[in-house]
Short mmCIF file of C-alpha atoms in Angstrom, two decimals:
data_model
loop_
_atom_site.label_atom_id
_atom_site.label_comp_id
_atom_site.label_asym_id
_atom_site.label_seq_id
_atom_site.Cartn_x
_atom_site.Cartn_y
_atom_site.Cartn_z
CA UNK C 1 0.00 0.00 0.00
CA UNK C 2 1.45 3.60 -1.09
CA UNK C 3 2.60 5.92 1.51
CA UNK C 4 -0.16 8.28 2.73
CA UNK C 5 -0.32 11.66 4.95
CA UNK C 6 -1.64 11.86 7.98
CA UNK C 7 -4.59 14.21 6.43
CA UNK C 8 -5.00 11.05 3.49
CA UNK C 9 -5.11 8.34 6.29
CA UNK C 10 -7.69 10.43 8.24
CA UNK C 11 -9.66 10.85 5.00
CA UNK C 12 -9.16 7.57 4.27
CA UNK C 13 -10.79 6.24 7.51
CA UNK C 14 -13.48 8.82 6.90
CA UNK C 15 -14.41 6.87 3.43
CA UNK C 16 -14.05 3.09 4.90
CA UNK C 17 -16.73 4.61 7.79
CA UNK C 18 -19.35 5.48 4.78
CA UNK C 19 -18.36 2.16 3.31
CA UNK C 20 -19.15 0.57 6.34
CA UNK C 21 -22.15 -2.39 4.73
CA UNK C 22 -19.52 -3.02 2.02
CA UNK C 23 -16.58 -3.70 4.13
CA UNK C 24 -18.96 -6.13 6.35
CA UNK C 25 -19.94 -7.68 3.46
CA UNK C 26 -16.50 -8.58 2.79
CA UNK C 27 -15.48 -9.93 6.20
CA UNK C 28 -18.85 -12.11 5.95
CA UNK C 29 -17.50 -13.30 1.85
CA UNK C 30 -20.75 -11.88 0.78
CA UNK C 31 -19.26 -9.05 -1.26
CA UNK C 32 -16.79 -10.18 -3.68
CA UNK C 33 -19.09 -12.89 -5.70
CA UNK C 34 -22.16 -10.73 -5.63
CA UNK C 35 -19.74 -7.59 -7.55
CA UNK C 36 -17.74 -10.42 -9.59
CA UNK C 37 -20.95 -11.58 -10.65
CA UNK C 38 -23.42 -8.35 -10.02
CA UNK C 39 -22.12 -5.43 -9.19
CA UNK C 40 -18.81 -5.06 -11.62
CA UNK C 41 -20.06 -6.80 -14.87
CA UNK C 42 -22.97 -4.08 -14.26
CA UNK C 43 -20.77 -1.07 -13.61
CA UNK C 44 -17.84 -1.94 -16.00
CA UNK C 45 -20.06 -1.77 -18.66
CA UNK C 46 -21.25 2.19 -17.69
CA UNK C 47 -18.08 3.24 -17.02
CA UNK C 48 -16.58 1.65 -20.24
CA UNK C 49 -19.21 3.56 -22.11
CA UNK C 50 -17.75 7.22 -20.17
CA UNK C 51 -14.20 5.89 -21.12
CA UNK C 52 -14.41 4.84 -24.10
CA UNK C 53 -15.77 8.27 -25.44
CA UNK C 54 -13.10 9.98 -23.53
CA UNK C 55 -10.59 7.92 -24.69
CA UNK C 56 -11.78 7.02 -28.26
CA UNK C 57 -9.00 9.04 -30.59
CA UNK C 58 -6.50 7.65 -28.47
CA UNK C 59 -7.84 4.02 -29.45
CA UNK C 60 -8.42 4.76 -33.03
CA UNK C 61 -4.72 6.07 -33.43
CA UNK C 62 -3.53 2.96 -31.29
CA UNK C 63 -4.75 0.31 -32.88
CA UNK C 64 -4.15 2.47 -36.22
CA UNK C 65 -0.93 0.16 -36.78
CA UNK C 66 -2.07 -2.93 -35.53
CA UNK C 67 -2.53 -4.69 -39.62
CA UNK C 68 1.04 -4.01 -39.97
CA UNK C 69 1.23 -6.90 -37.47
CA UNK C 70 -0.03 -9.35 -39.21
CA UNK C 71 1.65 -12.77 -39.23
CA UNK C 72 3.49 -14.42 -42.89
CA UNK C 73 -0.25 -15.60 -43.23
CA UNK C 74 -1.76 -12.21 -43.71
CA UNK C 75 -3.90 -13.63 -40.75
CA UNK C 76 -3.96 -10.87 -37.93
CA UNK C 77 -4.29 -13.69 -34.61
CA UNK C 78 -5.47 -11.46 -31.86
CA UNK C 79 -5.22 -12.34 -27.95
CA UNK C 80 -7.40 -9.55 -25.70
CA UNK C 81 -6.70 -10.06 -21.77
CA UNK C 82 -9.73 -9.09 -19.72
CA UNK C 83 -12.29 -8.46 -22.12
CA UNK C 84 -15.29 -7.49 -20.53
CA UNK C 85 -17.85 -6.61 -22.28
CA UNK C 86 -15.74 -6.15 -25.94
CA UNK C 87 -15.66 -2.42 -25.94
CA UNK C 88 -12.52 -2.72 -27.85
CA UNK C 89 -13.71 -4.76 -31.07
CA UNK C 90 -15.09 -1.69 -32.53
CA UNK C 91 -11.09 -0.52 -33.19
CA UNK C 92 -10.11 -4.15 -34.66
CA UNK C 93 -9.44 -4.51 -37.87
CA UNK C 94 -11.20 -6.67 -40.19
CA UNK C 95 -10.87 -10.22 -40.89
CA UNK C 96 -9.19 -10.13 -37.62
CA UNK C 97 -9.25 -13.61 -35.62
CA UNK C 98 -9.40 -12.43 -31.30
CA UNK C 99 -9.47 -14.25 -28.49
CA UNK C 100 -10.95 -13.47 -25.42
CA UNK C 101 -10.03 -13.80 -22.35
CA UNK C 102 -11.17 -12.78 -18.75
CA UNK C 103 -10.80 -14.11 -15.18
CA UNK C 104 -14.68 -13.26 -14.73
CA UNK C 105 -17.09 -15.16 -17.13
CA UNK C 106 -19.71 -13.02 -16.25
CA UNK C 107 -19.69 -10.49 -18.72
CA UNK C 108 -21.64 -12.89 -21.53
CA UNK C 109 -24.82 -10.54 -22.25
CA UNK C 110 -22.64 -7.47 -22.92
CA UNK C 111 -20.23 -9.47 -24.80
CA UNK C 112 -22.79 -11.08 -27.03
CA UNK C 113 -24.00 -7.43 -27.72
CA UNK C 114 -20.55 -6.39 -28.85
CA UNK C 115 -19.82 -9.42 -30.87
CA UNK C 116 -23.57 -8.86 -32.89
CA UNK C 117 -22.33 -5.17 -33.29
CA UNK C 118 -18.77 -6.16 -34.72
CA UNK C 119 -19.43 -9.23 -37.20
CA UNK C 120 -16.32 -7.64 -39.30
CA UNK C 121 -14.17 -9.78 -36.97
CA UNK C 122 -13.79 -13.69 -36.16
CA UNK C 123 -14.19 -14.70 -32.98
CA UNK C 124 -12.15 -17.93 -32.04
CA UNK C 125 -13.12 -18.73 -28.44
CA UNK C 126 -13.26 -17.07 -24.94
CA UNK C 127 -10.97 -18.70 -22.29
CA UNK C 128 -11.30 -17.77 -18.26
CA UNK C 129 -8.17 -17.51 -17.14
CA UNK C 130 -6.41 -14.65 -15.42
CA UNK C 131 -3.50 -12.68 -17.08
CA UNK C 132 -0.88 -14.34 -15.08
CA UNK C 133 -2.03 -17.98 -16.34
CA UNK C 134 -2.45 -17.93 -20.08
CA UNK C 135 -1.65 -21.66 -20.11
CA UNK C 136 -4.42 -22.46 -22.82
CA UNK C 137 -2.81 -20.22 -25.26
CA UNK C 138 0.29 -22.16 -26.74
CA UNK C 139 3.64 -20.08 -26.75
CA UNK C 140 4.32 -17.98 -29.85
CA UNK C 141 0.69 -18.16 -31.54
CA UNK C 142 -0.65 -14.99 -31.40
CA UNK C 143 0.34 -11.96 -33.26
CA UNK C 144 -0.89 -8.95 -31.26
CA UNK C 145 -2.19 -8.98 -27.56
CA UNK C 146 -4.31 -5.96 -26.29
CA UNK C 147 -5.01 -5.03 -22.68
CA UNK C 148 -6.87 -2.07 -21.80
CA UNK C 149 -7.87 -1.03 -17.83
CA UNK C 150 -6.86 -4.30 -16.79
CA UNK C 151 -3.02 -4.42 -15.33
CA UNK C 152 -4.22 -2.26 -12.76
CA UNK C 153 -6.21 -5.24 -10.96
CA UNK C 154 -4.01 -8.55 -11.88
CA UNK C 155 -2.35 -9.95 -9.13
CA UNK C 156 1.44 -9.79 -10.50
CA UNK C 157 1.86 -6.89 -13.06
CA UNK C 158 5.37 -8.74 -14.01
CA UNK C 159 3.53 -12.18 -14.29
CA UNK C 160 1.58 -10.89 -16.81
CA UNK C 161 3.86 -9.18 -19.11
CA UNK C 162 5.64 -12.23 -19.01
CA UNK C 163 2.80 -14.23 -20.57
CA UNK C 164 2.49 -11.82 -23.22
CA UNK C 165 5.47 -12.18 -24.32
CA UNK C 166 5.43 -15.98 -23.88
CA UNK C 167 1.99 -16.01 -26.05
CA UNK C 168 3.49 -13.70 -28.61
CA UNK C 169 5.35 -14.58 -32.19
CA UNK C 170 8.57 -13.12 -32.65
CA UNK C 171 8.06 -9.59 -34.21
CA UNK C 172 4.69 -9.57 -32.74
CA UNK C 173 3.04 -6.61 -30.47
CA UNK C 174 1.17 -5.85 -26.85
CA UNK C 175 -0.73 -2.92 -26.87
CA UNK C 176 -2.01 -1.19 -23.48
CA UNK C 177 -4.03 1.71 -22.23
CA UNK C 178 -4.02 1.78 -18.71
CA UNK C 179 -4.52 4.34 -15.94
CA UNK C 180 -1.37 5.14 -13.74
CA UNK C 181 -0.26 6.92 -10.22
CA UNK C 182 -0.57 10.38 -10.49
CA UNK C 183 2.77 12.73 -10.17
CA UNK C 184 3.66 12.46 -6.18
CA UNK C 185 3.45 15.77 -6.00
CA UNK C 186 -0.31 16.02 -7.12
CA UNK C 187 -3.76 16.72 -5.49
CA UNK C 188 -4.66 13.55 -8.05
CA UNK C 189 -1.82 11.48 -6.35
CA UNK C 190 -3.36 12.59 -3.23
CA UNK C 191 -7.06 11.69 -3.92
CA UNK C 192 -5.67 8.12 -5.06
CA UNK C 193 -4.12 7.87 -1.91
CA UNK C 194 -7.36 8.68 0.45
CA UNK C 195 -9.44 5.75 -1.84
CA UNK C 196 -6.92 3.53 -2.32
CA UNK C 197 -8.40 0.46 0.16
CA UNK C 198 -11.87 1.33 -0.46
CA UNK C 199 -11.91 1.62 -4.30
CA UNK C 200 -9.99 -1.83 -4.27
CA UNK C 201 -12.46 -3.10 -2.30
CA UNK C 202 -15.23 -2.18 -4.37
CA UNK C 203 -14.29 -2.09 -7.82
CA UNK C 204 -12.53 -6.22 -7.94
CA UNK C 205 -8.99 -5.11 -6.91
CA UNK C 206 -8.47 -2.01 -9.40
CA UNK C 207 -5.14 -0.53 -7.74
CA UNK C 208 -4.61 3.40 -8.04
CA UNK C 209 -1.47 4.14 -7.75
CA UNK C 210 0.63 1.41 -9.99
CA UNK C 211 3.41 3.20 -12.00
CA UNK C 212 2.75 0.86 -14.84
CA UNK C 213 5.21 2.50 -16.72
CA UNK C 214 7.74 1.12 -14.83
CA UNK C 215 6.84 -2.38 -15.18
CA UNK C 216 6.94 -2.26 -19.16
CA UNK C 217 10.47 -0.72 -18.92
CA UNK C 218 11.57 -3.48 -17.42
CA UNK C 219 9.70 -6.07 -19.16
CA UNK C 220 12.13 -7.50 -22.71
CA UNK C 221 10.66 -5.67 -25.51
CA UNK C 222 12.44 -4.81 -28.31
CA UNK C 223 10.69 -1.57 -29.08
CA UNK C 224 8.84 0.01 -26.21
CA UNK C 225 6.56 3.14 -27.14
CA UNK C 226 4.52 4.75 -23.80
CA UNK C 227 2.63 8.19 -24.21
CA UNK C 228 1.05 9.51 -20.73
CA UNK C 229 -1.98 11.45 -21.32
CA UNK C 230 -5.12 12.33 -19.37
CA UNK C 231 -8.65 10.50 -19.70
CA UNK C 232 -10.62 12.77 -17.49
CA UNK C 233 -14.01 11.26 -15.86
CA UNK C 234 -15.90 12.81 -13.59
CA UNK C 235 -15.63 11.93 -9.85
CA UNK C 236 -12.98 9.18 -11.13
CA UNK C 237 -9.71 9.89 -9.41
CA UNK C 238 -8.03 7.76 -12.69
CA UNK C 239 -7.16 10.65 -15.09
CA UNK C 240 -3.27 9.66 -15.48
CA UNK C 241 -2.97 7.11 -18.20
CA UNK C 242 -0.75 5.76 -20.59
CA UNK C 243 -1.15 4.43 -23.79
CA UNK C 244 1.27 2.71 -26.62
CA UNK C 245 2.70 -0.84 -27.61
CA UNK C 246 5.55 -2.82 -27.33
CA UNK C 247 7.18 -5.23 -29.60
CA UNK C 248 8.41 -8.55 -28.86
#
């Protein structure tokens, strides 16, 4: 857990107070499978809506390059890490063959909306499995893997860039868009720190305050391209992303 003030551990205490039913909730095991199967299904979808809009030139000039990855098939094999709902097909190219894949399997009706709205695609299969464990996805087959708002809640950030590269072809590419810890010096940074525990709580283990950045530096890509920008939603206290791709 990140360093706090004094005034950011008594606000923090403040917020656990109001959050009081959900916190008892979660001592009784009551609270995490009604939101993994409720609560964040239901609310991912909203919010991915508010993001998506916010965030939608950044996607389109994203995945802008992502035919040039296509493998010496002209195939374009496409592995997506915490789907959801499939608010991303809309930027795939198409002809494009994705798999999905999400620890939670409860995200089928809004999925089967986005698949009916984005037939330009194939869709191979969806597997549940976490981003750490991509053991159903044999080493070296896929030609681009996407992850967008998800590093911030898998267990082992490093665990999972190691898949990707595992899962990847030689030459092939991750893209990301995630949101990051706020400059130290910040009120944002500060705000992070006062709901850190709570908004983990709530929202499925979404951290705050990971310096993702950091974590694709170190990870082996050849070619490493981060931009930070800021995806500004109200009452969200996640307006520091980044956004880019790496190659393997």
């Amino acid at each position: 857990m990140p360093e706090a003030t004094a005034s950011a551990l008594l606000l923090r205490a403040g917020l656990a107070l109001l959050a009081w039913p959900i916190y008892l909730l979660s001592f009784l095991g009551i609270w995490e499978p009604f939101c993994r199967k409720v609560f964040f299904p239901f609310f991912l979808e909203k919010i991915a809506g508010a993001h998506d809009k916010k965030s939608k030139k950044y996607k389109q000039e994203l995945f802008r390059n992502l035919p040039d990855f296509r493998g010496p098939s002209g195939e374009l094999r496409l592995l997506e890490i915490g789907t959801g709902s499939g608010s991303n097909f809309q930027f795939y190219p198409a002809g494009c063959k994705v798999t999905c894949t999400d620890i939670n399997p409860n995200f089928q009706e809004g999925l089967s909306r986005n698949m009916k709205k984005n037939q330009h695609l194939h869709y191979e299969q969806f597997l549940v499995a976490a981003g750490e464990d991509l053991r159903q996805v044999p080493s070296g087959s896929v030609d681009a893997v996407v992850c967008t708002l998800v590093l911030c809640s898998v267990q082992s950030v490093s665990s999972t860039l190691r898949e990707v590269l595992r899962v990847l072809r030689p030459g092939g590419a991750f893209y990301f868009l995630e949101h990051v810890a706020a400059e130290h010096s910040s009120w944002t940074y500060f705000w992070q720190q006062v709901c850190y525990p709570t908004w983990k709580l709530v929202f499925a283990g979404c951290c705050l305050t990971r310096e993702l950045w950091k974590n694709l530096e170190e990870a082996k890509f050849s070619e490493l391209k981060i931009q930070h920008i800021s995806v500004a939603i109200p009452w969200m206290p996640i307006e520091p992303h980044i956004v880019g791709y790496g190659v393997k």
